[in-house]
PDB file of N, CA and C and ligand atoms in Angstrom:
ATOM      1  N   UNK A   1       8.731  25.127 -26.799  1.00 95.00           N
ATOM      2  CA  UNK A   1       9.221  25.275 -28.077  1.00 95.00           C
ATOM      3  C   UNK A   1      10.179  24.184 -28.076  1.00 95.00           C
ATOM      4  N   UNK A   2      10.785  23.075 -28.877  1.00 97.00           N
ATOM      5  CA  UNK A   2      11.129  22.238 -29.988  1.00 97.00           C
ATOM      6  C   UNK A   2      12.239  23.252 -30.242  1.00 97.00           C
ATOM      7  N   UNK A   3      13.067  22.896 -30.218  1.00 98.00           N
ATOM      8  CA  UNK A   3      14.367  23.811 -31.280  1.00 98.00           C
ATOM      9  C   UNK A   3      14.762  21.953 -32.353  1.00 98.00           C
ATOM     10  N   UNK A   4      14.863  22.402 -33.487  1.00 98.00           N
ATOM     11  CA  UNK A   4      15.280  20.762 -34.022  1.00 98.00           C
ATOM     12  C   UNK A   4      16.996  22.248 -34.957  1.00 98.00           C
ATOM     13  N   UNK A   5      17.857  21.361 -35.264  1.00 98.00           N
ATOM     14  CA  UNK A   5      19.363  22.127 -35.966  1.00 98.00           C
ATOM     15  C   UNK A   5      18.993  20.763 -36.839  1.00 98.00           C
ATOM     16  N   UNK A   6      19.660  21.210 -38.485  1.00 98.00           N
ATOM     17  CA  UNK A   6      18.636  20.743 -39.642  1.00 98.00           C
ATOM     18  C   UNK A   6      20.881  20.469 -40.035  1.00 98.00           C
ATOM     19  N   UNK A   7      21.016  19.576 -40.884  1.00 98.00           N
ATOM     20  CA  UNK A   7      21.967  19.469 -41.420  1.00 98.00           C
ATOM     21  C   UNK A   7      22.603  20.417 -42.357  1.00 98.00           C
ATOM     22  N   UNK A   8      22.402  21.485 -42.190  1.00 98.00           N
ATOM     23  CA  UNK A   8      22.720  22.393 -42.608  1.00 98.00           C
ATOM     24  C   UNK A   8      24.321  23.063 -41.767  1.00 98.00           C
ATOM     25  N   UNK A   9      24.437  22.508 -40.376  1.00 98.00           N
ATOM     26  CA  UNK A   9      25.198  22.672 -39.465  1.00 98.00           C
ATOM     27  C   UNK A   9      26.451  22.910 -40.017  1.00 98.00           C
ATOM     28  N   UNK A  10      27.520  23.326 -39.651  1.00 98.00           N
ATOM     29  CA  UNK A  10      28.587  23.481 -39.873  1.00 98.00           C
ATOM     30  C   UNK A  10      29.394  23.330 -38.788  1.00 98.00           C
ATOM     31  N   UNK A  11      28.690  23.449 -37.401  1.00 98.00           N
ATOM     32  CA  UNK A  11      29.802  22.340 -36.371  1.00 98.00           C
ATOM     33  C   UNK A  11      30.177  24.080 -35.960  1.00 98.00           C
ATOM     34  N   UNK A  12      30.063  25.376 -35.727  1.00 98.00           N
ATOM     35  CA  UNK A  12      30.463  26.365 -35.076  1.00 98.00           C
ATOM     36  C   UNK A  12      30.651  26.316 -33.803  1.00 98.00           C
ATOM     37  N   UNK A  13      29.558  26.006 -33.063  1.00 98.00           N
ATOM     38  CA  UNK A  13      29.299  25.748 -31.639  1.00 98.00           C
ATOM     39  C   UNK A  13      28.912  26.677 -30.996  1.00 98.00           C
ATOM     40  N   UNK A  14      28.211  27.900 -32.262  1.00 98.00           N
ATOM     41  CA  UNK A  14      28.468  29.152 -31.391  1.00 98.00           C
ATOM     42  C   UNK A  14      26.485  28.851 -30.480  1.00 98.00           C
ATOM     43  N   UNK A  15      26.006  27.951 -30.881  1.00 98.00           N
ATOM     44  CA  UNK A  15      24.303  27.990 -30.204  1.00 98.00           C
ATOM     45  C   UNK A  15      25.120  27.430 -28.575  1.00 98.00           C
ATOM     46  N   UNK A  16      25.886  26.173 -28.741  1.00 98.00           N
ATOM     47  CA  UNK A  16      26.368  25.857 -27.532  1.00 98.00           C
ATOM     48  C   UNK A  16      26.326  26.971 -26.606  1.00 98.00           C
ATOM     49  N   UNK A  17      27.442  27.702 -27.274  1.00 98.00           N
ATOM     50  CA  UNK A  17      28.469  28.363 -26.722  1.00 98.00           C
ATOM     51  C   UNK A  17      26.988  29.308 -25.672  1.00 98.00           C
ATOM     52  N   UNK A  18      26.016  30.319 -26.843  1.00 98.00           N
ATOM     53  CA  UNK A  18      24.941  31.604 -26.385  1.00 98.00           C
ATOM     54  C   UNK A  18      23.941  29.735 -24.837  1.00 98.00           C
ATOM     55  N   UNK A  19      23.501  29.166 -25.933  1.00 98.00           N
ATOM     56  CA  UNK A  19      22.223  28.620 -25.172  1.00 98.00           C
ATOM     57  C   UNK A  19      22.152  26.554 -24.611  1.00 98.00           C
ATOM     58  N   UNK A  20      23.912  26.407 -23.936  1.00 98.00           N
ATOM     59  CA  UNK A  20      24.139  24.811 -23.860  1.00 98.00           C
ATOM     60  C   UNK A  20      22.766  24.187 -23.137  1.00 98.00           C
ATOM     61  N   UNK A  21      22.208  24.867 -22.398  1.00 98.00           N
ATOM     62  CA  UNK A  21      21.155  23.878 -21.689  1.00 98.00           C
ATOM     63  C   UNK A  21      19.587  23.523 -22.943  1.00 98.00           C
ATOM     64  N   UNK A  22      19.622  23.491 -24.349  1.00 98.00           N
ATOM     65  CA  UNK A  22      19.450  23.399 -24.812  1.00 98.00           C
ATOM     66  C   UNK A  22      19.993  22.669 -26.265  1.00 98.00           C
ATOM     67  N   UNK A  23      21.745  23.702 -27.060  1.00 98.00           N
ATOM     68  CA  UNK A  23      22.480  22.708 -27.224  1.00 98.00           C
ATOM     69  C   UNK A  23      23.584  22.335 -27.270  1.00 98.00           C
ATOM     70  N   UNK A  24      24.115  21.342 -28.063  1.00 98.00           N
ATOM     71  CA  UNK A  24      25.436  20.654 -27.458  1.00 98.00           C
ATOM     72  C   UNK A  24      25.759  19.813 -28.731  1.00 98.00           C
ATOM     73  N   UNK A  25      27.060  20.025 -28.694  1.00 98.00           N
ATOM     74  CA  UNK A  25      28.048  19.453 -29.716  1.00 98.00           C
ATOM     75  C   UNK A  25      28.657  18.235 -29.610  1.00 98.00           C
ATOM     76  N   UNK A  26      28.135  17.451 -30.810  1.00 98.00           N
ATOM     77  CA  UNK A  26      27.929  15.392 -30.926  1.00 98.00           C
ATOM     78  C   UNK A  26      29.634  15.672 -30.764  1.00 98.00           C
ATOM     79  N   UNK A  27      29.751  14.301 -31.096  1.00 97.00           N
ATOM     80  CA  UNK A  27      30.995  13.043 -31.509  1.00 97.00           C
ATOM     81  C   UNK A  27      31.316  13.623 -33.087  1.00 97.00           C
ATOM     82  N   UNK A  28      29.554  13.982 -33.833  1.00 97.00           N
ATOM     83  CA  UNK A  28      30.039  14.235 -34.932  1.00 97.00           C
ATOM     84  C   UNK A  28      30.479  15.683 -35.251  1.00 97.00           C
ATOM     85  N   UNK A  29      30.549  16.349 -34.213  1.00 98.00           N
ATOM     86  CA  UNK A  29      31.347  17.970 -34.632  1.00 98.00           C
ATOM     87  C   UNK A  29      30.524  18.770 -35.139  1.00 98.00           C
ATOM     88  N   UNK A  30      28.646  17.828 -34.858  1.00 98.00           N
ATOM     89  CA  UNK A  30      27.726  19.321 -35.086  1.00 98.00           C
ATOM     90  C   UNK A  30      26.725  19.220 -33.932  1.00 98.00           C
ATOM     91  N   UNK A  31      26.134  20.458 -33.858  1.00 98.00           N
ATOM     92  CA  UNK A  31      25.423  20.937 -32.876  1.00 98.00           C
ATOM     93  C   UNK A  31      24.085  19.452 -32.990  1.00 98.00           C
ATOM     94  N   UNK A  32      23.148  19.276 -31.856  1.00 98.00           N
ATOM     95  CA  UNK A  32      21.919  19.038 -31.587  1.00 98.00           C
ATOM     96  C   UNK A  32      20.912  19.670 -30.769  1.00 98.00           C
ATOM     97  N   UNK A  33      19.961  19.997 -30.884  1.00 98.00           N
ATOM     98  CA  UNK A  33      18.943  20.160 -29.271  1.00 98.00           C
ATOM     99  C   UNK A  33      18.362  19.315 -28.674  1.00 98.00           C
ATOM    100  N   UNK A  34      18.107  19.158 -27.468  1.00 98.00           N
ATOM    101  CA  UNK A  34      17.606  18.591 -27.115  1.00 98.00           C
ATOM    102  C   UNK A  34      16.431  17.897 -27.149  1.00 98.00           C
ATOM    103  N   UNK A  35      15.889  16.579 -27.154  1.00 96.00           N
ATOM    104  CA  UNK A  35      14.954  15.637 -27.769  1.00 96.00           C
ATOM    105  C   UNK A  35      13.855  16.879 -26.594  1.00 96.00           C
ATOM    106  N   UNK A  36      13.531  17.511 -25.844  1.00 97.00           N
ATOM    107  CA  UNK A  36      12.658  17.530 -25.626  1.00 97.00           C
ATOM    108  C   UNK A  36      12.138  18.839 -25.269  1.00 97.00           C
ATOM    109  N   UNK A  37      11.086  19.214 -24.438  1.00 97.00           N
ATOM    110  CA  UNK A  37      10.581  21.259 -25.066  1.00 97.00           C
ATOM    111  C   UNK A  37      11.690  21.847 -24.468  1.00 97.00           C
ATOM    112  N   UNK A  38      12.530  22.939 -24.672  1.00 96.00           N
ATOM    113  CA  UNK A  38      13.209  23.754 -24.166  1.00 96.00           C
ATOM    114  C   UNK A  38      12.666  24.382 -23.196  1.00 96.00           C
ATOM    115  N   UNK A  39      13.213  24.202 -21.624  1.00 96.00           N
ATOM    116  CA  UNK A  39      12.768  24.817 -20.252  1.00 96.00           C
ATOM    117  C   UNK A  39      12.547  26.211 -21.058  1.00 96.00           C
ATOM    118  N   UNK A  40      10.888  27.088 -20.530  1.00 96.00           N
ATOM    119  CA  UNK A  40      10.910  28.118 -20.678  1.00 96.00           C
ATOM    120  C   UNK A  40      11.671  29.122 -20.563  1.00 96.00           C
ATOM    121  N   UNK A  41      12.423  28.750 -19.212  1.00 97.00           N
ATOM    122  CA  UNK A  41      13.288  29.956 -18.791  1.00 97.00           C
ATOM    123  C   UNK A  41      14.339  29.960 -20.386  1.00 97.00           C
ATOM    124  N   UNK A  42      14.410  29.368 -21.156  1.00 97.00           N
ATOM    125  CA  UNK A  42      15.041  29.071 -21.591  1.00 97.00           C
ATOM    126  C   UNK A  42      15.487  29.534 -23.493  1.00 97.00           C
ATOM    127  N   UNK A  43      14.071  29.558 -23.811  1.00 96.00           N
ATOM    128  CA  UNK A  43      13.585  30.078 -24.943  1.00 96.00           C
ATOM    129  C   UNK A  43      14.640  31.283 -25.311  1.00 96.00           C
ATOM    130  N   UNK A  44      14.198  32.306 -24.394  1.00 97.00           N
ATOM    131  CA  UNK A  44      14.828  33.097 -25.521  1.00 97.00           C
ATOM    132  C   UNK A  44      16.095  33.186 -25.531  1.00 97.00           C
ATOM    133  N   UNK A  45      17.191  32.877 -25.058  1.00 98.00           N
ATOM    134  CA  UNK A  45      18.760  32.284 -25.265  1.00 98.00           C
ATOM    135  C   UNK A  45      18.086  31.251 -26.341  1.00 98.00           C
ATOM    136  N   UNK A  46      17.726  30.039 -26.702  1.00 98.00           N
ATOM    137  CA  UNK A  46      17.550  29.300 -27.674  1.00 98.00           C
ATOM    138  C   UNK A  46      17.201  29.864 -28.460  1.00 98.00           C
ATOM    139  N   UNK A  47      16.454  31.478 -28.749  1.00 98.00           N
ATOM    140  CA  UNK A  47      15.684  31.548 -30.197  1.00 98.00           C
ATOM    141  C   UNK A  47      16.836  32.973 -30.842  1.00 98.00           C
ATOM    142  N   UNK A  48      17.901  33.625 -29.490  1.00 98.00           N
ATOM    143  CA  UNK A  48      19.184  34.129 -29.829  1.00 98.00           C
ATOM    144  C   UNK A  48      19.655  32.982 -30.683  1.00 98.00           C
ATOM    145  N   UNK A  49      20.290  31.663 -29.835  1.00 98.00           N
ATOM    146  CA  UNK A  49      20.805  31.191 -30.810  1.00 98.00           C
ATOM    147  C   UNK A  49      20.460  31.241 -32.135  1.00 98.00           C
ATOM    148  N   UNK A  50      19.281  30.675 -32.174  1.00 98.00           N
ATOM    149  CA  UNK A  50      18.477  30.514 -33.511  1.00 98.00           C
ATOM    150  C   UNK A  50      19.062  31.668 -34.586  1.00 98.00           C
ATOM    151  N   UNK A  51      18.749  32.603 -34.096  1.00 98.00           N
ATOM    152  CA  UNK A  51      18.785  33.784 -35.013  1.00 98.00           C
ATOM    153  C   UNK A  51      20.434  34.481 -35.638  1.00 98.00           C
ATOM    154  N   UNK A  52      21.373  33.914 -34.354  1.00 98.00           N
ATOM    155  CA  UNK A  52      22.005  34.078 -34.496  1.00 98.00           C
ATOM    156  C   UNK A  52      23.108  32.957 -35.384  1.00 98.00           C
ATOM    157  N   UNK A  53      22.734  32.117 -36.046  1.00 98.00           N
ATOM    158  CA  UNK A  53      22.969  30.237 -36.207  1.00 98.00           C
ATOM    159  C   UNK A  53      23.908  31.406 -37.983  1.00 98.00           C
ATOM    160  N   UNK A  54      24.840  31.303 -38.084  1.00 98.00           N
ATOM    161  CA  UNK A  54      25.466  31.727 -39.170  1.00 98.00           C
ATOM    162  C   UNK A  54      24.746  31.250 -40.672  1.00 98.00           C
ATOM    163  N   UNK A  55      24.210  29.472 -40.450  1.00 98.00           N
ATOM    164  CA  UNK A  55      23.750  28.821 -41.986  1.00 98.00           C
ATOM    165  C   UNK A  55      22.448  28.753 -41.978  1.00 98.00           C
ATOM    166  N   UNK A  56      21.837  28.885 -40.129  1.00 98.00           N
ATOM    167  CA  UNK A  56      20.211  29.365 -40.843  1.00 98.00           C
ATOM    168  C   UNK A  56      19.618  27.449 -39.754  1.00 98.00           C
ATOM    169  N   UNK A  57      20.889  26.828 -39.482  1.00 98.00           N
ATOM    170  CA  UNK A  57      20.582  25.795 -39.196  1.00 98.00           C
ATOM    171  C   UNK A  57      19.581  25.197 -38.571  1.00 98.00           C
ATOM    172  N   UNK A  58      19.136  26.108 -37.147  1.00 98.00           N
ATOM    173  CA  UNK A  58      18.048  25.955 -36.518  1.00 98.00           C
ATOM    174  C   UNK A  58      17.207  26.079 -36.587  1.00 98.00           C
ATOM    175  N   UNK A  59      15.934  24.907 -35.949  1.00 98.00           N
ATOM    176  CA  UNK A  59      14.477  25.515 -36.528  1.00 98.00           C
ATOM    177  C   UNK A  59      13.872  25.354 -35.316  1.00 98.00           C
ATOM    178  N   UNK A  60      12.702  25.640 -35.280  1.00 95.00           N
ATOM    179  CA  UNK A  60      11.826  25.507 -34.711  1.00 95.00           C
ATOM    180  C   UNK A  60      11.320  23.916 -34.468  1.00 95.00           C
ATOM    181  N   UNK A  61      10.933  23.224 -34.148  1.00 85.00           N
ATOM    182  CA  UNK A  61      10.131  21.665 -34.704  1.00 85.00           C
ATOM    183  C   UNK A  61       8.557  21.638 -33.936  1.00 85.00           C
TER     184      UNK A  61
HETATM  185  S1  LIG B 101      25.405  27.825 -34.823  1.00 84.74           S
HETATM  186 FE1  LIG B 101      24.407  26.770 -35.626  1.00 84.74          FE
HETATM  187  S2  LIG B 101      26.378  26.478 -37.442  1.00 84.74           S
HETATM  188 FE2  LIG B 101      27.039  26.747 -35.568  1.00 84.74          FE
HETATM  189  S3  LIG B 101      27.167  24.703 -34.412  1.00 84.74           S
HETATM  190 FE3  LIG B 101      25.292  26.040 -34.135  1.00 84.74          FE
HETATM  191  S4  LIG B 101      23.789  25.385 -35.383  1.00 84.74           S
HETATM  192 FE4  LIG B 101      25.344  24.741 -36.134  1.00 84.74          FE
END
């Protein structure tokens, strides 16, 4: 499963806090997902971050 952060991101940092294996904050102050498939063992946490994002900025790519 791959993830994508869209332009709704407000840079709250929550997703990185929950699943740093998939999400990281950029120098622009927004989140970015890794370009590759998420490690299967991390998908649960990544989906938790997707569900918890306050602005719905995380999508399945
Ligand atoms: S949780 Fe959502 S708004 Fe917050 S940094 Fe991640 S993608 Fe952006």
